Amino acid sequence: MKLSQKTKKKIIVIGGSILIVLSAVVVVGKKYDIAIISSMADAITYPLQKTVNFVSSGVSSVSRYFTDLDTLITENSRLTQENERLIYENTILEQFRNENNQLKGLLEIEQRYREYSNLGANVIGRDPGNWYKVFSIDKGTKDNIAENDVILSGGGLVGHVVEADLFSSKVLGIIDDRSYVSAKVVRTGDIGILKGDIELTNKGMCKMEISIESEVVKGDQIITSHLSSVYPPGIPIGIVEEVTIGKNGLTQYAYVKPFVDFKHLENVLIIKNE
Amino acid sequence: MRIAVVGILLALVHVLEVTVLNSLRIGGVSANFMVMIIVSFALLRGSKEGIAVGAFAGFLYDITFGGIVGYALVTYAVIGYVCGKFNKNFYRENFIIPFLCTLFSSLFASFSSMFLFIMRGKLNIIFFLKTIIIPELIYTITLSLVVYQLTYMINEKLELHERKTRNIF
């Protein structure tokens, strides 16, 4: 096959660029859990794997029928014993559950663990500038995401959706300077405003403004309050790291370290705002 | 041809900036790659193209992450226009004008962002300068030396291509 110098050069360039693009896709896909290449490969290998599995399991089950009788008898007696033990333990646990519900009702903390309809998503982009903490996630209006839906990660509050597009949506993090959350100190029950602050953004922290009479101390847990129209009550936010008194003597500021690591945010959970 | 190539380049840089280059942050501060590209194209091609490139780059940022659509657009378009004015006394071997242009453009972009914070009552300008603006400036200028070589190369290829197509007619 004779190729002119020019076509050869073109083929090399095209091949090289395809390789680079493919490797970039794989690397980026791995980082953000987008399985493009692997799902394509899946379509080819899945039927093959299925047939091989079917044949091999059929053959082995026939031969095993004769060899396993002995072990089955001993296994059966062992399992009956274990079953009796488990039934006994289960009744005890049932008692614990009832007791727990009663105590929770007394403490009125059942709302802390209420279940919400949720949906997982991946973070696919971050604000390239140095001023704001805005993320984009890979779920949009086609997945019924709407404005003001709440975003969680690893059990902690991340922020809320400020703009929902067709395939992606924009999330305002709680450490962003423009973010305000109505929050509550779990131990004392005091309600304050949790604000993002530009001076703390790069440290991944935020600031809570709270009344001077509150006895908030270092180590207190902060959750969302029942006053907010955006955030459902009882979502954990973070831990107080330091408390200072404001200049006017009427407020104190609690510096809160969120449970969420905003630098390495990858998988998030979306909660519908009903 | 030129519009397509520069458009794709800007879109590519924006996507990289949003995803991969975020892991290149030093102390939480990232460089402003858009400013580098706008300045280099404006210096090479004049203020008209500077405005077009700047407006497109700003628009990309505004529709993806900007709070107010049009803010980055106008900021970047102004950078493109002003830097394009230096096109006439600019030699491609000269490094002082691109250096100064990047310096002032980066400062201008940062100050325009800072203006939004000042309007909301965050007046700690010394903090902004010390932790965000100056580190970003240094980072941007250092990386601009590399990025300029790239944009010069792309521009040269484009000009060569344009000369060829002109010769046909």
Coordinates of C-alpha atoms in Angstrom, one line a residue:
Chain A
M1 CA 0.0 0.0 0.0
K2 CA 1.5 3.3 -1.1
L3 CA 0.6 6.3 0.8
S4 CA 1.9 9.8 0.1
Q5 CA 3.9 11.6 2.8
K6 CA 1.0 13.9 3.4
T7 CA -1.6 11.2 4.1
K8 CA 0.8 9.3 6.4
K9 CA 1.4 12.5 8.4
K10 CA -2.4 13.0 8.6
I11 CA -3.0 9.5 9.7
I12 CA -0.4 9.8 12.5
V13 CA -1.9 13.1 13.6
I14 CA -5.4 11.8 13.6
G15 CA -4.4 8.6 15.4
G16 CA -2.5 10.5 18.0
S17 CA -5.3 12.9 18.7
I18 CA -7.8 10.0 19.0
L19 CA -5.6 8.4 21.5
I20 CA -5.2 11.5 23.5
V21 CA -8.9 12.2 23.5
L22 CA -9.7 8.6 24.5
S23 CA -7.2 8.7 27.4
A24 CA -8.5 12.0 28.5
V25 CA -12.1 10.6 28.5
V26 CA -11.0 7.6 30.6
V27 CA -9.1 9.7 33.1
V28 CA -11.8 12.3 33.5
G29 CA -14.5 9.6 33.5
K30 CA -12.6 7.7 36.3
K31 CA -12.3 10.9 38.3
Y32 CA -15.9 11.8 38.1
D33 CA -17.4 8.3 37.9
I34 CA -18.7 8.7 34.3
A35 CA -18.4 5.3 32.8
I36 CA -18.4 6.0 29.0
I37 CA -15.7 3.5 27.8
S38 CA -16.6 0.8 30.3
S39 CA -20.3 0.9 29.5
M40 CA -19.5 0.5 25.8
A41 CA -17.3 -2.4 26.6
D42 CA -20.0 -3.8 28.8
A43 CA -22.4 -4.0 25.9
I44 CA -20.0 -6.4 24.1
T45 CA -18.8 -8.5 26.9
Y46 CA -22.1 -8.8 28.8
P47 CA -23.8 -11.5 26.6
L48 CA -20.6 -13.6 26.4
Q49 CA -20.1 -13.5 30.2
K50 CA -23.8 -14.4 30.7
T51 CA -23.6 -17.6 28.4
V52 CA -20.3 -18.8 29.9
N53 CA -21.7 -18.3 33.4
F54 CA -24.9 -20.2 32.6
V55 CA -23.1 -23.3 31.1
S56 CA -20.5 -23.6 33.9
S57 CA -23.0 -23.2 36.7
G58 CA -25.3 -25.9 35.1
V59 CA -22.5 -28.4 34.8
S60 CA -21.2 -27.9 38.4
S61 CA -24.7 -28.1 39.9
V62 CA -25.3 -31.6 38.5
S63 CA -22.0 -32.9 39.9
R64 CA -22.4 -31.2 43.3
Y65 CA -25.8 -32.8 43.9
F66 CA -24.1 -36.1 44.9
T67 CA -21.1 -34.8 46.8
D68 CA -22.8 -32.2 49.0
L69 CA -25.4 -34.3 50.9
D70 CA -23.2 -34.9 53.9
T71 CA -22.2 -31.3 54.4
L72 CA -25.9 -30.3 54.0
I73 CA -27.0 -32.4 56.9
T74 CA -24.4 -30.9 59.3
E75 CA -25.1 -27.4 57.9
N76 CA -28.8 -27.8 58.5
S77 CA -28.4 -28.7 62.2
R78 CA -26.1 -25.8 62.7
L79 CA -28.5 -23.4 61.1
T80 CA -31.4 -24.5 63.1
Q81 CA -29.5 -23.7 66.3
E82 CA -28.5 -20.4 65.0
N83 CA -32.0 -19.6 63.9
E84 CA -33.3 -20.2 67.5
R85 CA -30.6 -17.9 68.8
L86 CA -31.5 -15.2 66.3
I87 CA -35.2 -15.4 67.1
Y88 CA -34.4 -14.8 70.7
E89 CA -32.1 -11.8 69.9
N90 CA -34.8 -10.4 67.6
T91 CA -37.4 -10.2 70.3
I92 CA -34.9 -8.3 72.4
L93 CA -34.2 -5.9 69.6
E94 CA -37.9 -5.4 69.0
Q95 CA -38.2 -4.3 72.6
F96 CA -35.3 -1.9 72.1
R97 CA -36.9 -0.5 69.1
N98 CA -40.2 0.3 70.9
E99 CA -38.2 1.8 73.8
N100 CA -36.2 3.9 71.4
N101 CA -39.3 5.2 69.6
Q102 CA -40.8 6.2 72.9
L103 CA -37.6 8.0 74.0
K104 CA -37.3 9.8 70.7
G105 CA -40.9 10.9 71.0
L106 CA -40.1 12.4 74.4
L107 CA -37.0 14.2 73.0
E108 CA -38.8 15.3 69.8
I109 CA -35.7 14.4 67.7
E110 CA -37.5 12.0 65.4
Q111 CA -37.5 14.7 62.6
R112 CA -33.7 14.5 62.6
Y113 CA -33.7 11.2 60.9
R114 CA -36.8 11.5 58.7
E115 CA -36.4 10.0 55.3
Y116 CA -36.6 12.2 52.2
S117 CA -36.9 11.2 48.6
N118 CA -33.5 11.4 47.2
L119 CA -31.3 11.0 44.1
G120 CA -27.6 10.6 43.7
A121 CA -25.4 12.8 41.4
N122 CA -21.8 13.6 40.6
V123 CA -20.1 16.9 40.7
I124 CA -18.9 17.7 37.2
G125 CA -17.6 21.2 37.5
R126 CA -16.4 23.9 39.8
D127 CA -16.2 27.6 39.5
P128 CA -12.8 28.3 38.0
G129 CA -12.4 31.7 39.8
N130 CA -11.2 32.4 43.3
W131 CA -14.2 34.2 44.7
Y132 CA -17.2 31.9 44.7
K133 CA -17.9 28.3 45.5
V134 CA -20.4 27.2 43.0
F135 CA -20.6 23.6 41.6
S136 CA -22.4 22.0 38.7
I137 CA -23.9 18.5 39.0
D138 CA -24.9 16.1 36.4
K139 CA -28.6 16.0 37.1
G140 CA -31.0 18.6 35.6
T141 CA -34.7 19.2 34.9
K142 CA -34.9 16.0 33.0
D143 CA -34.4 14.2 36.4
N144 CA -37.0 16.5 38.0
I145 CA -34.5 18.7 39.7
A146 CA -35.9 22.1 40.5
E147 CA -34.6 25.3 42.0
N148 CA -34.1 25.2 45.8
D149 CA -33.5 21.4 46.0
V150 CA -31.1 20.6 48.8
I151 CA -27.8 18.9 48.2
L152 CA -26.1 16.7 50.8
S153 CA -22.9 14.7 50.8
G154 CA -21.7 12.1 53.3
G155 CA -24.5 13.1 55.7
G156 CA -23.7 16.8 55.7
L157 CA -25.2 19.8 54.1
V158 CA -23.5 21.0 50.9
G159 CA -26.0 23.7 49.7
H160 CA -28.9 24.2 47.4
V161 CA -29.7 24.3 43.7
V162 CA -29.8 27.9 42.4
E163 CA -30.3 27.1 38.8
A164 CA -31.6 23.9 37.1
D165 CA -30.8 23.4 33.4
L166 CA -31.8 20.5 31.2
F167 CA -28.8 18.2 31.9
S168 CA -27.0 19.9 34.8
S169 CA -27.7 22.2 37.6
K170 CA -25.8 24.9 39.5
V171 CA -25.3 24.4 43.3
L172 CA -24.5 27.2 45.7
G173 CA -22.3 25.8 48.5
I174 CA -22.8 26.9 52.1
I175 CA -19.3 28.2 52.3
D176 CA -20.0 30.6 49.4
D177 CA -20.1 34.2 50.4
R178 CA -23.6 34.6 49.1
S179 CA -25.1 31.7 51.1
Y180 CA -27.3 32.1 54.1
V181 CA -28.7 29.1 56.1
S182 CA -30.9 29.2 59.2
A183 CA -29.2 26.9 61.6
K184 CA -29.6 25.5 65.1
V185 CA -27.2 24.4 67.8
V186 CA -28.2 20.9 68.8
R187 CA -27.2 21.0 72.5
T188 CA -28.7 24.4 73.4
G189 CA -31.4 24.8 70.7
D190 CA -30.4 28.3 69.8
I191 CA -31.2 29.4 66.3
G192 CA -28.8 31.6 64.3
I193 CA -27.8 32.4 60.8
L194 CA -25.0 30.5 59.2
K195 CA -23.2 32.6 56.6
G196 CA -20.5 31.8 54.1
D197 CA -17.6 34.2 54.5
I198 CA -15.0 35.1 51.8
E199 CA -12.3 35.1 54.4
L200 CA -13.1 31.6 55.4
T201 CA -14.1 30.1 52.1
N202 CA -10.7 28.8 51.1
K203 CA -10.3 27.2 54.5
G204 CA -13.6 25.4 53.8
M205 CA -15.3 26.9 56.9
C206 CA -18.3 29.2 57.5
K207 CA -19.5 31.6 60.2
M208 CA -22.6 31.4 62.3
E209 CA -24.1 34.6 63.8
I210 CA -25.9 33.8 67.1
S211 CA -27.3 35.7 70.0
I212 CA -24.9 36.7 72.8
E213 CA -27.0 34.9 75.4
S214 CA -26.4 31.5 73.7
E215 CA -24.1 29.2 75.5
V216 CA -22.6 27.8 72.3
V217 CA -19.1 26.3 72.9
K218 CA -16.4 24.6 70.9
G219 CA -17.4 21.1 69.8
D220 CA -21.2 21.8 69.5
Q221 CA -23.0 20.3 66.6
I222 CA -24.9 22.5 64.2
I223 CA -28.0 21.3 62.2
T224 CA -30.5 23.1 60.0
S225 CA -33.3 24.7 61.8
H226 CA -37.1 24.4 61.3
L227 CA -37.4 28.0 60.3
S228 CA -35.9 27.7 56.8
S229 CA -38.2 27.5 53.7
V230 CA -35.4 25.9 51.6
Y231 CA -33.7 23.5 53.9
P232 CA -35.6 20.7 55.7
P233 CA -35.0 20.7 59.5
G234 CA -32.4 18.4 61.1
I235 CA -29.7 18.1 58.4
P236 CA -26.3 18.0 60.1
I237 CA -24.0 20.9 59.0
G238 CA -20.9 20.9 61.0
I239 CA -19.0 21.3 64.3
V240 CA -18.2 24.6 66.0
E241 CA -14.4 25.2 66.1
E242 CA -14.2 28.6 67.8
V243 CA -16.5 31.2 69.3
T244 CA -15.8 34.9 69.3
I245 CA -17.9 37.9 70.5
G246 CA -18.9 40.5 67.9
K247 CA -17.8 44.1 68.0
N248 CA -21.2 45.4 69.0
G249 CA -21.5 43.1 72.0
L250 CA -24.9 41.8 70.9
T251 CA -23.9 38.9 68.8
Q252 CA -21.3 36.2 68.9
Y253 CA -19.8 34.4 66.0
A254 CA -19.3 30.6 65.9
Y255 CA -16.8 29.4 63.3
V256 CA -18.2 26.2 61.9
K257 CA -16.3 23.4 60.2
P258 CA -18.7 21.6 57.9
F259 CA -18.8 17.8 57.8
V260 CA -18.4 18.1 54.0
D261 CA -15.0 18.4 52.5
F262 CA -15.6 21.0 49.8
K263 CA -12.2 20.5 48.2
H264 CA -12.8 16.8 47.4
L265 CA -16.5 16.9 46.7
E266 CA -17.4 14.2 44.2
N267 CA -20.7 12.4 44.9
V268 CA -23.7 14.2 46.3
L269 CA -27.3 13.4 47.2
I270 CA -30.2 15.6 46.1
I271 CA -33.2 16.0 48.3
K272 CA -36.5 17.2 46.8
N273 CA -37.9 20.3 48.3
E274 CA -41.6 19.7 48.6
Chain B
M1 CA -12.2 29.0 10.0
R2 CA -10.7 31.5 12.5
I3 CA -14.0 31.9 14.3
A4 CA -14.4 28.1 14.6
V5 CA -10.9 27.5 15.8
V6 CA -10.8 30.3 18.4
G7 CA -14.4 29.4 19.5
I8 CA -13.4 25.7 20.0
L9 CA -10.2 26.8 21.8
L10 CA -12.1 29.0 24.2
A11 CA -14.7 26.3 24.9
L12 CA -12.0 23.8 25.5
V13 CA -10.1 26.0 27.9
H14 CA -13.3 26.8 29.7
V15 CA -14.2 23.1 30.1
L16 CA -10.6 22.3 31.3
E17 CA -10.7 25.2 33.7
V18 CA -13.9 24.0 35.2
T19 CA -12.8 20.3 35.6
V20 CA -9.2 19.4 35.5
L21 CA -7.4 22.6 36.2
N22 CA -9.2 22.9 39.4
S23 CA -6.8 20.4 40.8
L24 CA -3.9 22.7 39.9
R25 CA -4.9 25.2 42.6
I26 CA -2.0 26.4 44.8
G27 CA -3.3 27.3 48.3
G28 CA -6.9 27.4 46.9
V29 CA -6.0 30.0 44.3
S30 CA -6.2 29.2 40.6
A31 CA -4.8 31.2 37.6
N32 CA -7.1 33.0 35.2
F33 CA -6.5 31.2 31.9
M34 CA -9.2 33.2 30.1
V35 CA -7.4 36.5 30.7
M36 CA -4.2 35.0 29.2
I37 CA -5.9 33.9 26.1
I38 CA -7.9 37.2 25.6
V39 CA -4.7 39.3 26.1
S40 CA -2.7 37.2 23.7
F41 CA -5.3 37.3 20.9
A42 CA -6.0 41.0 21.5
L43 CA -2.3 41.8 21.2
L44 CA -1.9 39.7 18.1
R45 CA -5.0 40.7 16.2
G46 CA -6.2 44.1 17.4
S47 CA -9.1 45.5 19.5
K48 CA -12.0 44.3 17.3
E49 CA -11.0 40.7 17.7
G50 CA -10.1 41.3 21.3
I51 CA -13.6 42.4 22.0
A52 CA -15.1 39.4 20.3
V53 CA -12.8 36.9 22.1
G54 CA -13.3 38.6 25.4
A55 CA -17.1 38.8 25.1
F56 CA -17.3 35.1 24.2
A57 CA -15.0 34.0 27.0
G58 CA -17.0 36.1 29.5
F59 CA -20.3 34.8 28.2
L60 CA -19.1 31.2 28.7
Y61 CA -18.3 32.0 32.3
D62 CA -21.5 33.9 32.8
I63 CA -23.8 31.2 31.5
T64 CA -22.1 28.4 33.5
F65 CA -21.2 30.0 36.9
G66 CA -21.8 33.7 36.9
G67 CA -24.4 35.2 39.2
I68 CA -25.2 38.2 36.9
V69 CA -25.2 37.4 33.2
G70 CA -23.1 40.0 31.5
Y71 CA -20.7 41.0 34.2
A72 CA -17.8 38.9 33.1
L73 CA -18.7 39.5 29.5
V74 CA -18.3 43.2 29.8
T75 CA -15.2 42.9 32.0
Y76 CA -13.4 40.6 29.5
A77 CA -14.6 42.6 26.5
V78 CA -13.0 45.7 28.0
I79 CA -9.8 43.8 28.6
G80 CA -9.8 42.7 25.0
Y81 CA -10.5 46.2 23.7
V82 CA -7.8 47.9 25.7
C83 CA -5.1 45.3 25.1
G84 CA -6.0 45.4 21.4
K85 CA -5.0 49.0 21.3
F86 CA -1.4 48.0 21.9
N87 CA -1.5 45.8 18.7
K88 CA 0.3 48.5 16.6
N89 CA 3.4 48.8 18.7
F90 CA 3.7 45.2 19.5
Y91 CA 6.5 42.9 18.1
R92 CA 6.1 39.2 18.5
E93 CA 9.5 38.8 20.0
N94 CA 8.8 41.5 22.6
F95 CA 7.9 40.2 26.1
I96 CA 7.4 43.4 28.0
I97 CA 4.0 44.5 26.5
P98 CA 2.4 41.1 27.0
F99 CA 3.7 41.0 30.5
L100 CA 2.4 44.4 31.4
C101 CA -0.9 43.7 29.7
T102 CA -1.4 40.5 31.6
L103 CA -0.6 42.2 34.8
F104 CA -3.1 45.0 34.4
S105 CA -5.7 42.7 32.9
S106 CA -5.6 40.3 35.7
L107 CA -5.7 43.2 38.2
F108 CA -8.7 44.6 36.4
A109 CA -10.6 41.3 36.3
S110 CA -9.9 40.8 40.0
F111 CA -10.9 44.3 41.0
S112 CA -14.2 44.0 39.0
S113 CA -14.9 40.8 41.0
M114 CA -13.9 42.5 44.2
F115 CA -16.3 45.4 43.4
L116 CA -19.2 43.0 43.8
F117 CA -18.0 42.1 47.3
I118 CA -17.4 45.8 48.2
M119 CA -21.0 46.6 47.1
R120 CA -22.2 44.0 49.6
G121 CA -20.3 45.5 52.5
K122 CA -17.2 43.3 52.6
L123 CA -14.6 46.1 52.9
N124 CA -11.5 44.0 53.9
I125 CA -9.6 45.0 50.8
I126 CA -6.2 44.3 52.3
F127 CA -7.3 40.7 52.9
F128 CA -8.6 40.4 49.3
L129 CA -5.3 41.7 48.0
K130 CA -3.1 39.5 50.1
T131 CA -4.9 36.2 49.8
I132 CA -6.6 36.3 46.4
I133 CA -5.6 39.0 44.0
I134 CA -1.7 39.0 44.4
P135 CA -1.4 35.2 44.4
E136 CA -3.7 34.9 41.4
L137 CA -1.7 37.6 39.6
I138 CA 1.6 35.9 40.2
Y139 CA 0.2 32.5 39.1
T140 CA -1.4 34.0 36.0
I141 CA 1.8 35.8 34.9
T142 CA 4.0 32.8 35.4
L143 CA 1.7 30.5 33.4
S144 CA 1.1 33.1 30.7
L145 CA 4.7 32.6 29.4
V146 CA 3.7 29.1 28.4
V147 CA 0.2 29.9 27.2
Y148 CA 1.4 32.7 24.9
Q149 CA 3.7 30.3 23.1
L150 CA 0.7 28.1 22.4
T151 CA -1.5 31.0 21.2
Y152 CA 1.2 32.4 19.0
M153 CA 1.6 29.0 17.4
I154 CA -2.2 28.7 16.8
N155 CA -2.4 32.2 15.4
E156 CA 0.6 31.6 13.1
K157 CA -1.1 28.5 11.7
L158 CA -4.3 30.4 11.2
E159 CA -2.6 33.2 9.4
L160 CA -0.8 30.8 7.2
H161 CA -4.1 29.1 6.3
E162 CA -5.8 32.4 5.6
R163 CA -3.0 33.5 3.3
K164 CA -3.4 30.3 1.3
T165 CA -7.1 30.7 0.9
R166 CA -6.6 34.3 -0.2
N167 CA -4.1 33.2 -2.9
I168 CA -6.7 31.0 -4.7
F169 CA -8.9 34.0 -5.6

